[in-house]
Structure formats: C-alpha cells, structure tokens
C-alpha cells in the first residue's frame, strides 16, 4: 500500500521557509564565488528579508529612536594634493563651488522610539545629501564595523537583540546565544561593550559608512572607498556608571543636546575622511577588504580629509522630518557605486523596501525625501500620489519609453560605465579569509587600560545572567582574540558566580581619560 503523504515528513524543529520548504543553508546568501556579487534569485533571502522589513508598523524595525538636523556639506576638491576627480566623477565631491544641503538622522538601533539614549547600542549616522545630480544617502553607524557579514543573518540578529517574544523582556542570554555562534561578531562586541558602545551625545560621536563602496572616475575606473566622519567637537564616550547617572534624570539627553546646541548657534561640525584602495581582492591582506566586520587600519590605508559637514538648522516638525525621512544604501549618484559586500547588497534591497512599506510607495514625494532637482519619471500612481507636474515638461499621454511621438528620453551617460568582470560558480559559502579573531584582539590591545577595564566589567555583567554553555563559548571566542581578554572575562564570571566582589578580577576605572584611537 502506498504510504500516505503527511505534513510530518520533517521533524518539528527543522527550519523551513514560509512555504514549508526545508532551509538547508541559513548562513549564506547565494553569490558568484565566495566574495559575490549577490544574485537576485536568492528566493529564501528575499522572502526572509522582505517579511522582516514588514514586522513593525509604523515604527522602524530598527533605528526607531532618532534625532535629526539640517545642514550642508562642503567638498575640499582634493585628496592628498590630487584632484578628487582622479577617483570619482561625483559632483558632490568634484564641485567645490556649491554647498550641498544635507539632512542627518542620528539614532539608536535596537530599542524602541521612546527608549533611553544612554543604552548600550550602536548609533545610526545616516546622511541624505541633496546633490545637484539627485539624492545620495550614506547610511552608516558610529562604530566602523558590524556584527555579521551575510545579510541572511540580519533578521535573526535583530530578533535575538529584541525583547523575548513571550515575555517582551530583553534578555542578554538571547543576544549572546546568537553571538556565540557568530565568531565574526567578536570585533563588534569588543567595541560595543567598551565605552565606545555609549557615545556621550550625537555631537561628539563619529560616523562611518561601515561598508566598502566604490568611487568611479570619468574613464570608468573604480576604487574601493570607506567614509569616516570625525567630530570637530572631539570624541567623548560614557562609562556605564556615567550613563546610568544620566539616565536616572534624562532619557532624552542626546536629542536635547543636539537641538539646544544648534539653537544656541553652536553648530556641530564633522570632517569627512576617506580611505581609498585599488578595486581588487588584495591577496596580501589576511582579511577580505569587503568584509564589514573588519577595519582598514589607517597606518596601512591612510585617512584623507576631503570635506566638512555642518549642521545649522533644527527640524521644524519632528514627525514630518525626522520620523518620515527615508534612507537607502542603494541611493547613489553618478560616480558612486556599490561594492560586492554581501551585507551592503542585502541592505540595498531591504532599506528601500522597508520605506515603501513603512511610509508608503510615494515616500519620495515628501519634502524631506524629495531631491532638490527636477524629477521626471514615468512611475506614477500608488497611495498618496500627489504630484501635480504631469504634462508640464512632457507629452502627458506618453508615460512610457521609448516613444517616437513624445515622452521622456534617456539621459546621456556622463562618463564611461564601470564594467567589473564577474566570473564564478554560484555558491552558498562564507568568504575564504574570515579571520574572525585577529582584529578583535588587536582592538582589545589598542584600547586604553581604563577602556579595557570597562569592557571586561560590562561583558561580565551581561554574561553573568547567561547559562554556562553560552559563557564558556564566549570565553573561548575571547581567548582566541587575545589570551588576556579571555582570561579576564573568565575570572570575572567565576568570581561573579561565587558571589564575591569582582574588584580584583574586574578593575573599574574611577576616572576616564581620553578615548583611544583603535583605528
């Protein structure tokens, strides 16, 4: 007798997608070779990330708590005494005669819209440049590395960091349960649990594009580039004790500080630095330069100052500007391009998809999001379409292209197209040069003594509530980063479990000095 089909072909704990298909590889997107680029037919990834984008309404799934301000960017036009046009034809960098309007949104990442701004969390640093060629969004963080390198893991990571779906209470054990299975996260954890994990405010905070992007010049030649915003006001971070003291009286301190400084006329400034390297695999390095969990150390890849950013105007309405502003890593102007960084390519789909869901299909018509230049598109309709300029500059009957009787025409290419050569088998694999522990250990050693003390104290405090197998796995990872790192965390956990004071194992700094320069 033929066996009847049932829904119990697989055990209840076998991971499937929402169609019930078993997921055989939940760690890597499908790419050309192990470095990418990513292919569009990543069905499981697209389904997973597009569902994740729609998990919260109307609050942002991440970066819900934010503050923002208007200002401008001024390019210096040169890099290391050479014209920037040698590397990019983007007018925002090559035209020094204009000040490009900008809007910046600062944010915390994991917590909700009214959460305290003193919590240990990465900070968003997203800049919308209203350039003469249209909008450019640089969607970054204060920290220069990230937890993961494959976008398939992003929903899992955020779920682990968010409150328990049953109790609605955030639990460090959930976070470390995920992280102890992601060794590439040790570098970000080292930064996050040091004082760098709680910036003093937004004005004294760095910004970074995190990913490697590309610059493209007139000849179509590309270079890899990383962006770094350095506050002219200086850098300042908080110890956990200082953060606790501020939070006890003011959970809006960073938003208030930014708003009041601009109101007083003390306009915050940042210098923009870039690192530029040849666009290839750089086999001489012990890591992949596209890996977002890694730094390009400035002693090997110098920082070059290319411009300044100034904030000089507060929002007139928080909701219409700060809340409705919408960023996307795919929003690039001519002369700027993507790299094959898998996480960057995953974000490029996710961010704009989220905005269409969260704000609406016509979110780019809102004043805070629309370009400062004329828009001419055949895209129309959808909820809240309120354009009124149809037909003024084109035949209103022709909403398609090409046409012999009117309508919009293709623009001329302002330079040679960048045409990277891509060849390889489609794979679901991690990159070949992971080196998950090298830079995490180096960052640990580059921290000041008091920063290391804070790091160990904060890690011990968070890990103390976790079960022993998670603690042991994390100690194993820290030890591979640096023997002293792992030893100090292990000693702190042992003393905490014995109920003793941790003063000997974890020496807390009584007085904070200047921050280190771990870059």
Coordinates of C-alpha atoms in Angstrom, one line a residue:
X1 CA 0.0 0.0 0.0
X2 CA 1.4 3.4 -1.0
X3 CA 2.3 5.5 2.1
X4 CA 0.1 8.5 2.5
X5 CA 1.7 11.9 2.3
X6 CA 1.6 13.7 5.7
X7 CA 2.8 17.0 7.0
X8 CA 5.2 15.3 9.3
X9 CA 7.9 14.4 6.7
X10 CA 10.4 16.5 8.8
X11 CA 10.8 16.8 12.5
X12 CA 9.2 19.8 14.1
X13 CA 12.5 21.6 14.7
X14 CA 13.6 21.5 11.1
X15 CA 13.9 25.1 9.7
X16 CA 11.7 25.8 6.7
X17 CA 10.7 28.9 4.8
X18 CA 7.1 30.2 4.9
X19 CA 6.2 27.9 2.0
X20 CA 7.2 24.9 4.2
X21 CA 10.4 24.2 2.2
X22 CA 13.3 22.9 4.3
X23 CA 16.1 25.5 4.5
X24 CA 19.4 23.7 4.0
X25 CA 21.7 26.7 4.3
X26 CA 20.6 29.6 6.6
X27 CA 24.1 31.1 6.9
X28 CA 25.0 32.4 3.4
X29 CA 23.3 34.1 0.5
X30 CA 24.0 32.7 -3.0
X31 CA 26.7 34.6 -4.7
X32 CA 29.1 34.4 -7.7
X33 CA 32.1 32.8 -6.0
X34 CA 32.5 33.2 -2.3
X35 CA 33.0 37.0 -2.5
X36 CA 30.0 37.9 -4.6
X37 CA 28.2 39.7 -6.1
X38 CA 24.9 38.5 -4.8
X39 CA 22.3 37.2 -7.3
X40 CA 18.7 38.4 -7.5
X41 CA 17.3 34.8 -7.4
X42 CA 18.1 34.4 -3.7
X43 CA 14.5 33.4 -3.0
X44 CA 14.9 32.4 0.6
X45 CA 16.8 35.6 1.4
X46 CA 14.3 37.9 -0.4
X47 CA 11.4 36.2 1.3
X48 CA 13.1 36.4 4.7
X49 CA 14.2 40.0 4.5
X50 CA 11.1 41.4 2.9
X51 CA 9.0 39.8 5.6
X52 CA 11.4 41.1 8.2
X53 CA 11.0 44.6 6.7
X54 CA 7.3 44.4 7.5
X55 CA 7.4 43.2 11.1
X56 CA 6.6 46.5 12.7
X57 CA 4.2 49.2 11.9
X58 CA 4.6 52.1 11.7
X59 CA 7.7 52.4 13.9
X60 CA 11.0 51.5 12.2
X61 CA 12.0 47.9 12.9
X62 CA 15.5 49.2 13.9
X63 CA 16.7 52.7 14.4
X64 CA 13.3 53.7 15.9
X65 CA 14.7 56.3 18.3
X66 CA 16.1 59.2 16.4
X67 CA 17.1 62.9 16.2
X68 CA 17.9 65.0 13.2
X69 CA 19.0 68.3 11.8
X70 CA 19.6 70.1 8.5
X71 CA 23.0 71.4 7.3
X72 CA 25.4 71.4 4.4
X73 CA 28.4 69.5 3.1
X74 CA 31.4 71.3 1.5
X75 CA 33.9 69.4 -0.5
X76 CA 37.6 70.4 -0.5
X77 CA 38.0 69.0 -4.0
X78 CA 41.3 67.3 -3.4
X79 CA 42.7 64.2 -1.9
X80 CA 46.3 64.1 -0.9
X81 CA 47.1 67.1 -3.1
X82 CA 45.4 65.5 -6.1
X83 CA 42.0 66.4 -7.5
X84 CA 39.2 64.2 -6.4
X85 CA 38.2 63.8 -10.0
X86 CA 41.1 61.4 -10.3
X87 CA 39.0 58.9 -8.3
X88 CA 35.3 60.0 -8.7
X89 CA 33.3 62.0 -11.1
X90 CA 30.5 62.6 -8.5
X91 CA 29.9 66.3 -8.5
X92 CA 29.2 66.4 -4.7
X93 CA 33.0 65.8 -4.4
X94 CA 34.4 67.5 -7.5
X95 CA 32.3 70.7 -7.5
X96 CA 33.8 72.9 -4.7
X97 CA 31.7 75.9 -5.7
X98 CA 28.5 74.6 -4.1
X99 CA 27.4 73.7 -0.6
X100 CA 25.4 70.6 -0.8
X101 CA 22.3 70.6 1.5
X102 CA 22.1 67.6 3.9
X103 CA 19.8 66.1 6.5
X104 CA 21.2 63.8 9.1
X105 CA 19.3 61.4 11.3
X106 CA 21.1 60.1 14.4
X107 CA 19.6 57.1 16.1
X108 CA 19.9 54.2 18.5
X109 CA 19.5 50.8 16.8
X110 CA 17.7 48.0 18.7
X111 CA 15.4 49.9 21.1
X112 CA 12.0 51.5 20.6
X113 CA 11.0 55.0 19.8
X114 CA 11.0 56.3 23.4
X115 CA 13.9 54.3 24.8
X116 CA 16.7 56.0 26.8
X117 CA 19.5 57.4 24.7
X118 CA 22.0 56.1 27.3
X119 CA 21.6 52.4 26.4
X120 CA 24.5 50.4 25.1
X121 CA 23.7 50.2 21.4
X122 CA 25.3 51.2 18.1
X123 CA 24.2 54.6 16.9
X124 CA 22.9 55.3 13.4
X125 CA 24.6 58.1 11.5
X126 CA 22.6 58.5 8.2
X127 CA 23.2 61.4 5.9
X128 CA 21.0 62.5 3.0
X129 CA 22.9 64.6 0.5
X130 CA 20.6 66.7 -1.8
X131 CA 23.2 66.9 -4.6
X132 CA 22.8 68.6 -8.0
X133 CA 22.6 65.1 -9.5
X134 CA 19.9 63.9 -7.1
X135 CA 19.9 62.4 -3.7
X136 CA 22.8 60.4 -2.2
X137 CA 22.2 58.5 1.1
X138 CA 25.1 57.4 3.2
X139 CA 23.5 55.1 5.8
X140 CA 26.1 54.4 8.5
X141 CA 26.8 53.9 12.2
X142 CA 29.1 55.4 14.7
X143 CA 31.1 52.2 15.0
X144 CA 33.1 51.3 11.9
X145 CA 32.4 47.5 11.9
X146 CA 29.3 45.3 12.2
X147 CA 28.2 42.1 13.9
X148 CA 27.7 39.9 10.8
X149 CA 28.8 39.8 7.2
X150 CA 26.0 37.9 5.5
X151 CA 22.5 39.6 5.1
X152 CA 20.7 36.3 5.6
X153 CA 21.5 36.5 9.3
X154 CA 20.2 40.1 9.8
X155 CA 16.6 39.2 10.8
X156 CA 18.0 36.5 13.2
X157 CA 20.4 39.0 14.7
X158 CA 17.7 41.6 15.3
X159 CA 15.3 39.0 16.7
X160 CA 18.0 37.9 19.2
X161 CA 18.6 41.5 20.3
X162 CA 14.9 42.5 20.6
X163 CA 12.7 41.5 23.6
X164 CA 11.7 37.9 24.1
X165 CA 8.5 37.3 22.0
X166 CA 6.8 35.7 25.0
X167 CA 7.8 37.9 28.0
X168 CA 8.6 41.1 26.0
X169 CA 11.7 41.5 28.2
X170 CA 15.1 42.0 26.7
X171 CA 17.4 39.1 27.7
X172 CA 21.2 39.2 27.4
X173 CA 21.2 35.4 27.1
X174 CA 19.2 35.6 23.9
X175 CA 21.7 38.0 22.4
X176 CA 24.8 36.1 23.5
X177 CA 23.2 32.8 22.5
X178 CA 23.1 34.2 18.9
X179 CA 26.5 35.9 19.1
X180 CA 28.4 32.9 20.5
X181 CA 27.5 31.1 17.2
X182 CA 28.8 34.0 15.1
X183 CA 32.5 34.3 15.7
X184 CA 32.8 37.2 13.3
X185 CA 30.8 39.3 15.8
X186 CA 33.7 39.4 18.3
X187 CA 35.1 42.6 16.8
X188 CA 31.9 44.5 17.1
X189 CA 31.2 43.1 20.6
X190 CA 34.6 44.3 21.7
X191 CA 33.7 47.9 20.6
X192 CA 30.1 47.7 21.8
X193 CA 30.9 46.6 25.4
X194 CA 33.8 49.1 25.7
X195 CA 33.0 52.8 26.4
X196 CA 32.7 53.2 22.6
X197 CA 29.3 51.4 23.0
X198 CA 27.8 54.5 24.6
X199 CA 28.7 57.8 22.9
X200 CA 28.3 60.8 25.2
X201 CA 25.9 62.5 22.7
X202 CA 25.5 62.8 18.9
X203 CA 27.7 65.9 18.5
X204 CA 30.8 64.2 20.0
X205 CA 30.3 61.0 18.0
X206 CA 32.0 59.6 14.9
X207 CA 30.1 58.4 11.8
X208 CA 31.1 55.7 9.4
X209 CA 29.8 54.3 6.2
X210 CA 31.0 50.9 7.6
X211 CA 31.0 49.2 4.2
X212 CA 33.4 49.5 1.3
X213 CA 31.8 51.4 -1.5
X214 CA 33.2 52.3 -4.9
X215 CA 34.3 55.6 -6.5
X216 CA 34.2 55.7 -10.3
X217 CA 36.0 58.3 -12.4
X218 CA 35.4 59.6 -16.0
X219 CA 37.2 56.7 -17.5
X220 CA 35.1 54.1 -15.7
X221 CA 37.9 53.1 -13.4
X222 CA 36.8 52.2 -9.8
X223 CA 38.5 52.3 -6.4
X224 CA 37.2 50.9 -3.2
X225 CA 36.4 53.7 -0.6
X226 CA 35.4 53.9 3.0
X227 CA 33.9 57.0 4.6
X228 CA 34.6 58.4 8.1
X229 CA 33.1 61.5 9.8
X230 CA 35.2 62.8 12.6
X231 CA 33.6 65.3 15.0
X232 CA 35.4 68.7 15.2
X233 CA 34.0 68.9 18.8
X234 CA 36.1 65.9 19.8
X235 CA 35.1 62.4 20.7
X236 CA 33.6 61.5 24.0
X237 CA 32.1 58.3 25.3
X238 CA 30.4 57.3 28.6
X239 CA 31.3 54.7 31.2
X240 CA 28.3 52.6 32.3
X241 CA 28.2 54.4 35.6
X242 CA 28.0 57.8 33.9
X243 CA 25.3 56.5 31.5
X244 CA 23.3 55.2 34.5
X245 CA 23.5 58.6 36.2
X246 CA 22.3 60.5 33.2
X247 CA 19.5 58.0 32.5
X248 CA 18.2 58.5 36.1
X249 CA 17.3 62.1 35.3
X250 CA 17.1 62.4 31.5
X251 CA 16.4 59.7 28.9
X252 CA 16.4 62.3 26.0
X253 CA 19.8 63.8 26.7
X254 CA 21.3 63.3 23.2
X255 CA 18.3 64.7 21.3
X256 CA 18.1 67.6 23.7
X257 CA 21.9 68.3 23.5
X258 CA 21.8 68.4 19.7
X259 CA 18.7 70.6 19.5
X260 CA 19.9 73.1 22.1
X261 CA 23.4 73.4 20.6
X262 CA 22.0 74.3 17.2
X263 CA 19.5 76.7 18.7
X264 CA 22.4 78.4 20.5
X265 CA 24.3 78.7 17.3
X266 CA 27.0 76.2 18.3
X267 CA 26.7 74.3 15.0
X268 CA 28.2 70.8 15.1
X269 CA 30.8 70.0 12.5
X270 CA 32.4 66.9 11.2
X271 CA 35.4 66.5 8.9
X272 CA 34.9 63.8 6.2
X273 CA 37.8 61.4 5.7
X274 CA 38.1 58.7 3.1
X275 CA 40.3 55.6 2.6
X276 CA 40.8 54.7 -1.0
X277 CA 42.4 51.5 -2.3
X278 CA 42.6 49.7 -5.6
X279 CA 39.5 47.6 -6.5
X280 CA 40.7 44.0 -6.3
X281 CA 40.9 41.2 -3.8
X282 CA 44.1 42.3 -2.1
X283 CA 45.5 38.8 -1.5
X284 CA 48.3 40.3 0.6
X285 CA 45.9 41.0 3.4
X286 CA 44.8 38.4 6.0
X287 CA 41.2 39.6 5.6
X288 CA 38.9 40.4 2.8
X289 CA 38.7 44.2 2.3
X290 CA 34.9 43.9 1.6
X291 CA 34.3 42.3 5.0
X292 CA 32.2 44.7 7.1
X293 CA 33.4 43.1 10.3
X294 CA 36.9 44.5 9.6
X295 CA 38.8 47.8 9.8
X296 CA 41.2 49.1 7.2
X297 CA 43.8 50.3 9.7
X298 CA 44.9 53.8 9.0
X299 CA 48.6 53.0 9.3
X300 CA 48.3 50.9 6.2
X301 CA 45.4 52.7 4.5
X302 CA 45.7 56.4 5.3
X303 CA 42.8 58.6 6.0
X304 CA 42.4 61.6 3.6
X305 CA 40.4 64.7 4.5
X306 CA 38.0 65.6 1.7
X307 CA 35.3 67.8 3.1
X308 CA 33.4 69.1 6.0
X309 CA 29.8 68.7 7.2
X310 CA 28.0 71.3 9.3
X311 CA 24.5 71.1 11.0
X312 CA 22.9 74.6 11.3
X313 CA 19.2 74.2 11.4
X314 CA 16.8 72.2 13.6
X315 CA 13.7 70.5 12.2
X316 CA 10.5 72.5 12.3
X317 CA 8.4 69.4 12.9
X318 CA 9.8 66.1 14.3
X319 CA 7.3 63.8 12.5
X320 CA 7.4 65.2 9.0
X321 CA 11.2 65.4 9.0
X322 CA 13.0 63.1 11.5
X323 CA 10.3 60.4 11.5
X324 CA 9.4 60.4 7.8
X325 CA 12.9 60.8 6.4
X326 CA 13.8 57.6 4.5
X327 CA 17.2 56.4 3.7
X328 CA 18.5 53.6 1.5
X329 CA 22.0 52.3 0.8
X330 CA 21.1 52.0 -2.9
X331 CA 20.6 55.7 -3.2
X332 CA 23.8 56.6 -5.1
X333 CA 24.6 59.3 -7.7
X334 CA 26.8 59.0 -10.7
X335 CA 30.4 58.5 -9.8
X336 CA 29.5 56.4 -6.7
X337 CA 28.8 52.7 -6.8
X338 CA 28.3 49.5 -4.7
X339 CA 31.0 47.0 -3.9
X340 CA 30.3 43.3 -3.8
X341 CA 30.0 43.3 0.0
X342 CA 27.2 40.9 0.6
X343 CA 25.7 42.7 3.6
X344 CA 25.7 46.0 1.7
X345 CA 23.9 44.4 -1.2
X346 CA 21.3 42.8 1.1
X347 CA 20.8 46.2 2.8
X348 CA 20.3 47.8 -0.6
X349 CA 17.2 45.8 -1.2
X350 CA 15.9 45.9 2.4
X351 CA 16.1 49.6 3.2
X352 CA 14.1 50.9 0.2
X353 CA 11.7 48.0 0.5
X354 CA 11.1 49.0 4.1
X355 CA 10.5 52.6 3.3
X356 CA 7.8 51.7 0.7
X357 CA 6.1 49.6 3.4
X358 CA 6.6 51.9 6.3
X359 CA 6.0 55.4 4.8
X360 CA 4.3 54.4 1.5
X361 CA 5.0 53.8 -2.2
X362 CA 5.3 57.6 -2.8
X363 CA 7.6 58.3 0.2
X364 CA 10.0 60.1 -2.2
X365 CA 7.4 62.8 -2.8
X366 CA 7.5 64.0 0.8
X367 CA 9.5 67.3 1.2
X368 CA 12.1 65.7 3.4
X369 CA 12.9 62.9 0.9
X370 CA 12.4 64.5 -2.5
X371 CA 15.5 65.7 -4.4
X372 CA 16.3 69.4 -4.8
X373 CA 16.5 68.9 -8.5
X374 CA 13.6 68.4 -11.0
X375 CA 12.2 64.8 -11.1
X376 CA 10.9 63.4 -14.4
X377 CA 9.7 59.8 -14.2
X378 CA 7.1 57.6 -15.8
X379 CA 6.4 56.0 -12.4
X380 CA 3.1 57.2 -11.0
X381 CA 0.0 56.1 -9.0
X382 CA 0.0 54.3 -5.7
X383 CA -1.2 55.5 -2.4
X384 CA -0.8 59.2 -1.7
X385 CA 0.5 60.2 -5.1
X386 CA 0.2 64.0 -5.1
X387 CA 2.4 65.1 -7.9
X388 CA 1.0 67.9 -9.9
X389 CA 3.6 68.5 -12.6
X390 CA 2.5 65.8 -15.1
X391 CA 2.5 67.2 -18.6
X392 CA 4.4 70.4 -18.0
X393 CA 7.7 69.1 -19.5
X394 CA 6.4 66.2 -21.5
X395 CA 3.5 64.9 -23.5
X396 CA 1.0 63.8 -20.8
X397 CA -0.2 61.0 -23.0
X398 CA 3.1 59.3 -23.2
X399 CA 4.0 57.6 -19.8
X400 CA 6.4 55.0 -21.3
X401 CA 9.8 54.9 -23.0
X402 CA 10.9 54.6 -25.8
X403 CA 8.5 56.6 -28.0
X404 CA 8.6 58.4 -31.4
X405 CA 5.9 60.8 -30.5
X406 CA 7.0 62.4 -27.2
X407 CA 7.7 61.5 -23.7
X408 CA 10.9 61.3 -21.7
X409 CA 14.2 60.4 -23.2
X410 CA 17.2 58.6 -21.8
X411 CA 20.0 60.8 -20.3
X412 CA 23.4 60.7 -21.8
X413 CA 26.0 58.8 -19.7
X414 CA 28.3 61.4 -18.1
X415 CA 31.3 59.1 -18.3
X416 CA 32.4 55.6 -19.2
X417 CA 30.3 52.9 -17.5
X418 CA 32.1 51.0 -14.8
X419 CA 32.1 47.3 -16.0
X420 CA 33.6 45.0 -13.4
X421 CA 34.3 41.5 -14.7
X422 CA 32.5 38.8 -12.8
X423 CA 33.0 35.0 -13.1
X424 CA 32.5 32.1 -10.8
X425 CA 30.2 29.3 -9.6
X426 CA 27.1 30.3 -7.7
X427 CA 27.7 29.3 -4.1
X428 CA 26.3 29.5 -0.6
X429 CA 29.6 29.8 1.3
X430 CA 31.3 32.2 3.7
X431 CA 34.2 34.2 2.4
X432 CA 37.6 32.4 2.3
X433 CA 39.5 34.9 4.5
X434 CA 37.3 35.1 7.6
X435 CA 40.0 35.8 10.2
X436 CA 37.3 36.3 12.9
X437 CA 39.5 37.0 15.8
X438 CA 42.6 38.9 14.6
X439 CA 41.2 42.4 14.6
X440 CA 39.1 41.9 17.6
X441 CA 42.2 41.0 19.6
X442 CA 44.1 44.0 18.1
X443 CA 41.2 46.3 19.1
X444 CA 41.4 44.9 22.6
X445 CA 45.1 45.6 22.8
X446 CA 44.7 49.1 21.3
X447 CA 42.1 50.2 24.0
X448 CA 43.4 52.3 26.9
X449 CA 43.7 50.4 30.2
X450 CA 40.5 52.1 31.6
X451 CA 38.6 51.2 28.4
X452 CA 39.6 47.5 28.8
X453 CA 38.5 47.6 32.4
X454 CA 35.1 48.9 31.3
X455 CA 34.9 46.3 28.6
X456 CA 35.6 43.4 30.9
X457 CA 33.2 44.8 33.6
X458 CA 30.4 45.3 31.1
X459 CA 30.8 41.9 29.5
X460 CA 30.9 40.1 32.8
X461 CA 27.8 41.9 34.0
X462 CA 25.9 41.0 30.8
X463 CA 27.2 37.4 30.6
X464 CA 26.5 36.7 34.3
X465 CA 22.8 36.0 33.6
X466 CA 23.6 33.6 30.8
X467 CA 23.8 29.8 31.2
X468 CA 27.2 28.3 31.5
X469 CA 27.5 26.8 28.0
X470 CA 27.0 30.3 26.5
X471 CA 29.5 31.8 28.9
X472 CA 32.0 29.1 28.0
X473 CA 31.6 29.6 24.3
X474 CA 32.0 33.3 24.6
X475 CA 35.2 32.9 26.8
X476 CA 36.6 30.6 24.1
X477 CA 36.0 33.2 21.5
X478 CA 37.5 36.0 23.6
X479 CA 40.6 33.8 24.3
X480 CA 41.1 33.3 20.6
X481 CA 41.0 37.0 20.2
X482 CA 43.5 37.6 23.0
X483 CA 44.6 35.3 25.8
X484 CA 44.4 38.1 28.4
X485 CA 40.9 39.1 27.1
X486 CA 39.5 35.6 27.6
X487 CA 41.3 35.1 30.9
X488 CA 39.9 38.3 32.4
X489 CA 36.3 37.6 31.3
X490 CA 36.6 34.0 32.7
X491 CA 37.9 35.2 36.0
X492 CA 35.2 37.8 36.3
X493 CA 32.5 35.2 35.6
X494 CA 34.0 32.8 38.1
X495 CA 34.0 35.4 40.9
X496 CA 30.5 36.6 40.0
X497 CA 29.2 33.0 40.2
X498 CA 30.8 32.7 43.7
X499 CA 29.1 35.8 44.8
X500 CA 32.3 37.6 45.5
X501 CA 33.1 41.2 44.7
X502 CA 34.7 41.5 41.3
X503 CA 37.1 44.3 42.2
X504 CA 40.2 42.0 41.8
X505 CA 39.1 40.4 38.5
X506 CA 37.4 43.5 37.0
X507 CA 39.0 46.8 37.9
X508 CA 36.7 49.6 37.2
X509 CA 38.2 52.9 36.1
X510 CA 37.4 55.7 38.6
X511 CA 38.5 58.4 36.2
X512 CA 38.0 58.2 32.5
X513 CA 40.8 59.6 30.2
X514 CA 40.8 60.4 26.5
X515 CA 39.4 57.8 24.2
X516 CA 41.9 55.5 22.4
X517 CA 42.4 55.6 18.7
X518 CA 41.9 51.9 17.8
X519 CA 41.7 52.6 14.0

